[in-house]
Coordinates of C-alpha atoms in Angstrom, one line a residue:
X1 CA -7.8 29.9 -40.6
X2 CA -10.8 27.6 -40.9
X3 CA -11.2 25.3 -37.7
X4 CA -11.5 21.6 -38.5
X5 CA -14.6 20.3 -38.2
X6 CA -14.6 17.3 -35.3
X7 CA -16.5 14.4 -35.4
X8 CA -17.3 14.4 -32.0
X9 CA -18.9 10.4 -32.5
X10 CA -16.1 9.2 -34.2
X11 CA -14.4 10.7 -31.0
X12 CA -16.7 8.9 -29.0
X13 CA -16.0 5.5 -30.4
X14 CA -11.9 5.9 -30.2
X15 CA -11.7 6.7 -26.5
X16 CA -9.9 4.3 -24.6
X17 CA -11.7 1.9 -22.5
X18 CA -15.2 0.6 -22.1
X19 CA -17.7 4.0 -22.4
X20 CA -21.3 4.8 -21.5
X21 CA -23.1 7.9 -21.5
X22 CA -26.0 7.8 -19.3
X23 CA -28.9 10.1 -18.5
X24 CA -29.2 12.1 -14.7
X25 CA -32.0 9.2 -14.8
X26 CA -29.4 6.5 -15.2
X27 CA -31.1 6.0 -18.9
X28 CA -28.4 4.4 -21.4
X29 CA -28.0 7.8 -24.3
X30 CA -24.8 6.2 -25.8
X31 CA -22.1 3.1 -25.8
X32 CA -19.3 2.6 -27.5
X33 CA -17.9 -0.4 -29.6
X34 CA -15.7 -1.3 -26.7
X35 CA -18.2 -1.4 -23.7
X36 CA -20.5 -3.8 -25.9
X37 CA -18.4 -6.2 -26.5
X38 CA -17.1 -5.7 -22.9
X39 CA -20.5 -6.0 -21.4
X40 CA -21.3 -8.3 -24.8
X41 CA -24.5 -6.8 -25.5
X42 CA -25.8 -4.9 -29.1
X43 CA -26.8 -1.5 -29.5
X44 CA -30.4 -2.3 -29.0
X45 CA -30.7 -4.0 -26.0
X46 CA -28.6 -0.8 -24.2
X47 CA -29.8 2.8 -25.6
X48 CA -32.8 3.8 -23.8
X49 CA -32.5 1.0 -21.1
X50 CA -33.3 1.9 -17.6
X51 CA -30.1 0.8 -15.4
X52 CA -31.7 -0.2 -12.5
X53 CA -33.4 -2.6 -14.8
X54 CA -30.0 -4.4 -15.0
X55 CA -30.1 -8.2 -13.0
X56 CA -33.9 -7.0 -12.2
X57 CA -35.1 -10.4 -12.4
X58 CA -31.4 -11.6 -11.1
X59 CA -31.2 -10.0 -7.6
X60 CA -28.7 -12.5 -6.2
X61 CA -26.4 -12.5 -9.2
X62 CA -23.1 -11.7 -8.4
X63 CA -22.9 -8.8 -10.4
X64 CA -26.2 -6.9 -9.8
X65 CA -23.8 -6.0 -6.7
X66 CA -22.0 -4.1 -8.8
X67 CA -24.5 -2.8 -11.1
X68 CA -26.0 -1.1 -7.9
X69 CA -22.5 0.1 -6.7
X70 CA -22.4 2.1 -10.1
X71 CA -25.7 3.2 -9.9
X72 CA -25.1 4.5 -6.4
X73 CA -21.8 6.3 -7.7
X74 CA -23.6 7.9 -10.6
X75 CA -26.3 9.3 -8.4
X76 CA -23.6 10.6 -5.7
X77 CA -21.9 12.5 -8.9
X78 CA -25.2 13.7 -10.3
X79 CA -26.0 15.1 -7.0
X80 CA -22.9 16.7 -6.3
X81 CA -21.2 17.4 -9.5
X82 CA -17.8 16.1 -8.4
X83 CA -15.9 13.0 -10.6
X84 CA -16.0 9.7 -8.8
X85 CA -13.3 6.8 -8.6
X86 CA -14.9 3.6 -7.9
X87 CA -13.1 1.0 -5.2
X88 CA -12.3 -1.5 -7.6
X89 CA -15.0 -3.9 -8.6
X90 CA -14.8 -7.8 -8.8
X91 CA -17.6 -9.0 -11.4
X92 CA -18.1 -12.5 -13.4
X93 CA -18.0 -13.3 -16.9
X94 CA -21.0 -13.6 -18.7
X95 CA -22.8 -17.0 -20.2
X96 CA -21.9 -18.6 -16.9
X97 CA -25.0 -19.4 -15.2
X98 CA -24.8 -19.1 -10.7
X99 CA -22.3 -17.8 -9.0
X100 CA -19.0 -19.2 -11.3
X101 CA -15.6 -19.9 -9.7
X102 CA -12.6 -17.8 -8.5
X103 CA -10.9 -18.1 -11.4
X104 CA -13.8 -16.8 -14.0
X105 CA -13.6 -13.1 -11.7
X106 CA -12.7 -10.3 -13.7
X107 CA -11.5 -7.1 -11.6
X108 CA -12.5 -3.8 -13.3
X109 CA -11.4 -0.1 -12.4
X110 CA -14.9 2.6 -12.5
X111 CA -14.6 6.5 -13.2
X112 CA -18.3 8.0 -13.3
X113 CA -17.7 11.9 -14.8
X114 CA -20.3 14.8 -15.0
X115 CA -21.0 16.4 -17.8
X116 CA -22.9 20.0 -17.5
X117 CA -25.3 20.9 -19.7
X118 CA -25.3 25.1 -20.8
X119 CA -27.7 26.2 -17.3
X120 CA -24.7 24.8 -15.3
X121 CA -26.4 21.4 -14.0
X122 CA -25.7 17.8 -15.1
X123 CA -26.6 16.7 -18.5
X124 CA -24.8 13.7 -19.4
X125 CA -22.8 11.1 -16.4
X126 CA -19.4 9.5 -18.6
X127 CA -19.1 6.1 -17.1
X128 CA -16.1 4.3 -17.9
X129 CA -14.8 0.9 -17.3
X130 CA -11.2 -1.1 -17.4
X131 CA -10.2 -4.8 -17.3
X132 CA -7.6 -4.9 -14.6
X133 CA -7.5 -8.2 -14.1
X134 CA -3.9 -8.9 -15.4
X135 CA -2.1 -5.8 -13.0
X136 CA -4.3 -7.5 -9.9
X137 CA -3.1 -11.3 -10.4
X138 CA 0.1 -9.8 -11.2
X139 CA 0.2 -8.1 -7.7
X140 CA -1.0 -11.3 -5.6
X141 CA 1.6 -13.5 -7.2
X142 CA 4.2 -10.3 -6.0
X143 CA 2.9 -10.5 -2.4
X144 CA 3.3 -13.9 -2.3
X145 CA 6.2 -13.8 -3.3
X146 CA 7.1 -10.7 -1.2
X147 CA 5.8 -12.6 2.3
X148 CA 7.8 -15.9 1.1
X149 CA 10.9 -13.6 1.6
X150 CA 9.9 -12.0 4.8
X151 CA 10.8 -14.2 7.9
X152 CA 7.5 -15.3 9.6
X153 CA 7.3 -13.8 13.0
X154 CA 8.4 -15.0 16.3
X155 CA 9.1 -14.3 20.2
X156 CA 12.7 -13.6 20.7
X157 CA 12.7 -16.0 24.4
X158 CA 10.3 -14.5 26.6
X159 CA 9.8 -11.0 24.3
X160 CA 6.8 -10.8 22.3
X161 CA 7.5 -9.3 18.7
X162 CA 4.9 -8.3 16.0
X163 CA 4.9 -7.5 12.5
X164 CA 2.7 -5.8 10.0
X165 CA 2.8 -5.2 6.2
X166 CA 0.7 -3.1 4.8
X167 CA 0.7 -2.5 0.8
X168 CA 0.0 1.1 -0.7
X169 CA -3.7 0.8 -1.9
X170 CA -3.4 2.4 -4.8
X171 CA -0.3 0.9 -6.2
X172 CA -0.4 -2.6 -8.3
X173 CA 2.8 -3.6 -7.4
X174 CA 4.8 -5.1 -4.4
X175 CA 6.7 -2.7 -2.5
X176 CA 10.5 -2.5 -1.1
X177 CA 9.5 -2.6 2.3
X178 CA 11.3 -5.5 4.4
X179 CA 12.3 -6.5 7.9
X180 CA 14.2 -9.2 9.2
X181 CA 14.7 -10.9 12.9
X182 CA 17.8 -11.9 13.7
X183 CA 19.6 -14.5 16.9
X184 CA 22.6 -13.3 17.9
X185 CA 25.1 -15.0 20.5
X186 CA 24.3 -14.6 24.6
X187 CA 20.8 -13.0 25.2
X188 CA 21.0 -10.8 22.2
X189 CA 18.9 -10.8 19.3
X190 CA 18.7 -8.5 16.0
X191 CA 16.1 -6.4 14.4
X192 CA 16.0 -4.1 11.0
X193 CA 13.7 -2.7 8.5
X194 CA 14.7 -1.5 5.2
X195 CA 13.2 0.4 2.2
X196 CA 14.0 -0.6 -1.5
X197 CA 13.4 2.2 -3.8
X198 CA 10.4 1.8 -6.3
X199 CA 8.4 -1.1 -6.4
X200 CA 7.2 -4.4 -8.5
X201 CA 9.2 -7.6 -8.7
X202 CA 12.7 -5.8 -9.6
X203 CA 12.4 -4.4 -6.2
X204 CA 11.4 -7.4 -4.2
X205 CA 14.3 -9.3 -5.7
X206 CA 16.7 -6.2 -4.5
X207 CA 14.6 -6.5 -1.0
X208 CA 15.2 -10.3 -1.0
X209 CA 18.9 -10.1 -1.2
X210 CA 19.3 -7.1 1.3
X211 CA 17.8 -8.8 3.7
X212 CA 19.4 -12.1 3.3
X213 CA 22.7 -9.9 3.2
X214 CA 22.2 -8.1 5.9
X215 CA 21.2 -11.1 8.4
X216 CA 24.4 -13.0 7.3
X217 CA 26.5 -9.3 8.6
X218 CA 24.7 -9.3 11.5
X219 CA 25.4 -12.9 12.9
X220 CA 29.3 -12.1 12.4
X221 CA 29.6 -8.4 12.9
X222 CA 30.3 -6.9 16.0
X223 CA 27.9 -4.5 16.0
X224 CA 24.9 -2.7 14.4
X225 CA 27.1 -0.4 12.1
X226 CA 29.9 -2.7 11.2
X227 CA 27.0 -4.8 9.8
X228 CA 25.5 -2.0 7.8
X229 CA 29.4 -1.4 6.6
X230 CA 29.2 -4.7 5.4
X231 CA 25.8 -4.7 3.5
X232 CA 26.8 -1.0 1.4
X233 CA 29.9 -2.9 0.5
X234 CA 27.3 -5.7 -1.0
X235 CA 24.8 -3.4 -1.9
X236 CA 27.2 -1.6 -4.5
X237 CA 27.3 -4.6 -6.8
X238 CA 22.9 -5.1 -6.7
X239 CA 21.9 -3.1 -9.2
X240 CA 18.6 -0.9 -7.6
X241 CA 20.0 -1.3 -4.5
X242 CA 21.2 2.4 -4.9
X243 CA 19.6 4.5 -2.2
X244 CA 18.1 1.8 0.0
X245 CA 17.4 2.9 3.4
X246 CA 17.5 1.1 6.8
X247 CA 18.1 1.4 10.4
X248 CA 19.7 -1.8 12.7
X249 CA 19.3 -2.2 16.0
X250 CA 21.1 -5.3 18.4
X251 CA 18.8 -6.0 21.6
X252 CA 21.2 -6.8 24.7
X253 CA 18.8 -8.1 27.6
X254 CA 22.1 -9.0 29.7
X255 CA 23.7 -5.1 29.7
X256 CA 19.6 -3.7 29.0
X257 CA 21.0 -1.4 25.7
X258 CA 20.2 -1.2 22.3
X259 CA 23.4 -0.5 20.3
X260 CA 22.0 0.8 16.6
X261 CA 22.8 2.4 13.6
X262 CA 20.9 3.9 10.4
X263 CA 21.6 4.0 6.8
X264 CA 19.4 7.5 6.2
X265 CA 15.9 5.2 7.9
X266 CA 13.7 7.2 10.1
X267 CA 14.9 6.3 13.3
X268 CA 13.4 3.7 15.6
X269 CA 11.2 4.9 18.4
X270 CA 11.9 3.5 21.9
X271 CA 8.2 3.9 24.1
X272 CA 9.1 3.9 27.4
X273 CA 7.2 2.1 30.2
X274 CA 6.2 5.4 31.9
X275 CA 4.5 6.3 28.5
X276 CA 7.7 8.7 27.1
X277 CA 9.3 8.5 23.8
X278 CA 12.4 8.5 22.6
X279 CA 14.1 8.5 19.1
X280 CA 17.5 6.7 18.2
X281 CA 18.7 9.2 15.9
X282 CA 22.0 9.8 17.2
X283 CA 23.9 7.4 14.3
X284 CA 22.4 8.2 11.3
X285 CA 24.4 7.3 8.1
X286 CA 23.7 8.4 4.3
X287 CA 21.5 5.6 2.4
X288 CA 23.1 2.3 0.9
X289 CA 25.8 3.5 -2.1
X290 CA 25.5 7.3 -1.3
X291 CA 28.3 8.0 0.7
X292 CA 31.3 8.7 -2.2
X293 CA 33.8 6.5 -0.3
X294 CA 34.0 3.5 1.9
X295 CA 34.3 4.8 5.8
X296 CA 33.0 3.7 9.2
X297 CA 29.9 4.2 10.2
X298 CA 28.3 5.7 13.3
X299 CA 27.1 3.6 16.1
X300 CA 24.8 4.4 18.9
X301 CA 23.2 3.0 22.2
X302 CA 20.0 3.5 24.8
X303 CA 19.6 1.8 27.7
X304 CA 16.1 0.5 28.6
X305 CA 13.9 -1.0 31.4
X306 CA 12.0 -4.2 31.3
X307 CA 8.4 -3.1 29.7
X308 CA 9.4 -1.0 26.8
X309 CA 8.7 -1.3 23.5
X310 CA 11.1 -1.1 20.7
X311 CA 9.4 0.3 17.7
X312 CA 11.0 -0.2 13.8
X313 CA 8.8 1.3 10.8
X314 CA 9.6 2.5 7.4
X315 CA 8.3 5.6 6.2
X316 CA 5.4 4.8 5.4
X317 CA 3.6 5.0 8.3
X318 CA 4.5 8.6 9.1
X319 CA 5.2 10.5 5.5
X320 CA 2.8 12.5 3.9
X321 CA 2.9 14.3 0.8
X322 CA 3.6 18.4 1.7
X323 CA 4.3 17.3 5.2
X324 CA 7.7 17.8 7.2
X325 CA 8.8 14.4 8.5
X326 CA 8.8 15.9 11.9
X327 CA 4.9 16.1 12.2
X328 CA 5.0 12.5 11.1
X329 CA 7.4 11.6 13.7
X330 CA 5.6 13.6 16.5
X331 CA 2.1 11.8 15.5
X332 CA 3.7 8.3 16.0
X333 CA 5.1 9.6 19.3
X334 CA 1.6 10.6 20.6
X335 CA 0.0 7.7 19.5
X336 CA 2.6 5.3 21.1
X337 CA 1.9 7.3 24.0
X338 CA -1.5 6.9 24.2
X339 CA -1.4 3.4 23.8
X340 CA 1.4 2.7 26.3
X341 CA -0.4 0.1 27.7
X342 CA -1.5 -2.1 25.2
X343 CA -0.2 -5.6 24.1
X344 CA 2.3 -5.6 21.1
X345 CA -0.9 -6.7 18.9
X346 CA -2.8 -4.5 19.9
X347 CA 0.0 -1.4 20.3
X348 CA 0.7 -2.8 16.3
X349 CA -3.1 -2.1 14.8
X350 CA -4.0 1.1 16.8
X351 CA -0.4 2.4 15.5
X352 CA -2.0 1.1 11.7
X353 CA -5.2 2.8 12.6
X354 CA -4.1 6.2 14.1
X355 CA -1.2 7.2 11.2
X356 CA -2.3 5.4 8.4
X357 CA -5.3 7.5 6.2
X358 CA -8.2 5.3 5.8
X359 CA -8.8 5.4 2.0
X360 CA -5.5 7.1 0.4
X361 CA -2.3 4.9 1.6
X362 CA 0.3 6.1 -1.4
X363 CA 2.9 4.1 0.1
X364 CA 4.0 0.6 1.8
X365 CA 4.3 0.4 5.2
X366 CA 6.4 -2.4 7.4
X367 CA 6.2 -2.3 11.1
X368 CA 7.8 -4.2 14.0
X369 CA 7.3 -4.4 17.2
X370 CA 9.4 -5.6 20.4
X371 CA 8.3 -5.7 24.0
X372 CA 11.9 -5.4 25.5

């Protein structure tokens, strides 16, 4: 059988995206159609062109920052011979002379490839480029509209309490993530965090109403898991509510107990003033809508001292892919030991720093903090 001959430019031309073949020397070899009228440019002002050369006699440009961010990429890849994913990159359109406005900023995804010649070294670096502008103003409207939903945070009386949220970095939508702080009659007060499954606007709205479920139980229920009883009964009728994790917890500084309950959360963590930690794992329920029929759920309480910290997170923070959640667990425990000491602010972003990976978080993350 004869094997089709390929046109190997007219394959060129049809790959998806903006494309440049460049030199070792960072000298333009090839474009295609798409990356000229991207970079809106002809042929002959790009093959044989020197990179560097690019906002030469523009150093203050906006976008002869990027141009050097490539340029360092495609060296780092023709010295090591690995692919390379670029941080995103925020450039400007072109025919606008200065620095142009906000709302002219384009936001383009970078993937700088090797390609090895027949001795085994780099011939040929594949640069390509991708408008995601549209995904990225999509996202900040979600966020907004995701911290609009959140309840801003406050002291419950004399009790500090601090929040984070911190969104996957690679994902371009809003998470599922939520918390919520509630007041409850005498010198009580409520906190929860919950998990949404998937992410984008269908699961903020299901995050929005869980919430806003959940603190209306609370105020009338008499406890933590009469509450969560209340919210699966709700939470059958929201459609991607299915699945939804979270763990309640009622603060009582007149009897010093936390009565709580979890609907299959990672449990709270309760850091103790002389630096030990315990977990409230001892009522943990299947998620929202698993459990096959309507039935009670289990309650349970700790007593605490004045000084501790009460410590709420979703999974985020301590999941990790081909990881048992046990490690995870035992790595918050260490570093809320550690930092037994510090401030709730403080306790909040060295928690952040210590469990979260610097460069690759896959997932969303809520946290809250109270000093009990």
């Amino acid at each position: 059988m004869t094997e089709p001959q390929i046109d190997y430019t007219a394959v060129f031309q049809a790959l998806p995206g903006a494309v440049a073949l460049l030199t070792p020397q960072l000298v333009y070899a090839d474009v295609n159609e798409e990356w000229l009228r991207v970079l809106g440019r002809i042929r002959e002002q790009v093959i044989g062109h020197y990179m560097p050369d690019d906002f030469a006699d523009r150093p203050n440009h906006p976008d002869a920052a990027v141009v050097r961010n490539i340029q360092a990429s495609l060296r780092r890849v023709t010295e090591t011979g690995e692919p390379e994913t670029m941080e995103l990159q925020e450039r400007f359109e072109p025919g606008n002379p200065g620095r142009p406005g906000v709302g002219n900023a384009s936001y383009w995804s970078m993937t700088n490839i090797p390609i090895f010649g027949a001795d085994g070294r780099v011939a040929l670096l594949l640069h390509r480029l991708e408008d995601v502008t549209e995904l990225i103003r999509a996202r900040v409207v979600a966020l907004s509209l995701q911290e609009a939903m959140l309840p801003a945070p406050r002291p419950f009386g004399r009790h500090p309490v601090t929040v984070r949220y911190r969104p996957a970095i690679r994902a371009l939508d809003v998470g599922g993530d939520w918390y919520d702080l509630v007041d409850l009659p005498g010198d009580r007060r409520g906190v929860a965090v919950g998990d949404v499954v998937g992410h984008g606007l269908p699961a903020a709205g299901v995050m929005g109403q869980l919430r806003s479920a959940l603190s209306t139980a609370s105020r009338s229920a008499d406890g933590p898991a009469r509450a969560l009883e209340v919210l699966e009964l709700y939470a059958r009728s929201v459609s991607g509510a299915e699945n939804a994790t979270v763990a309640n917890a009622f603060v009582d500084w007149d009897t010093h107990d936390i009565t709580y309950s979890s609907a299959g959360h990672p449990p709270p963590a309760l850091l103790h003033s002389d630096g030990t930690v315990e977990f409230l794992d001892q009522a943990t329920n299947p998620p929202l809508g698993a459990r096959p029929e309507h039935g009670p759920w289990l309650q349970a309480a700790m007593p605490f001292t004045e000084g501790a910290s009460l410590v709420l997170y979703t999974d985020g923070l301590i999941e990790r892919r081909h990881e048992d959640i046990d490690t995870g667990l035992a790595r918050l425990a260490d570093s809320l030991t550690r930092h037994q000491t510090d401030d709730p602010e403080t306790l909040a972003d060295a928690l952040l720093a210590d469990l979260l990976p610097p460069d690759d978080v896959t997932d969303d993350t809520a946290l809250v903090i109270v000093r009990l």
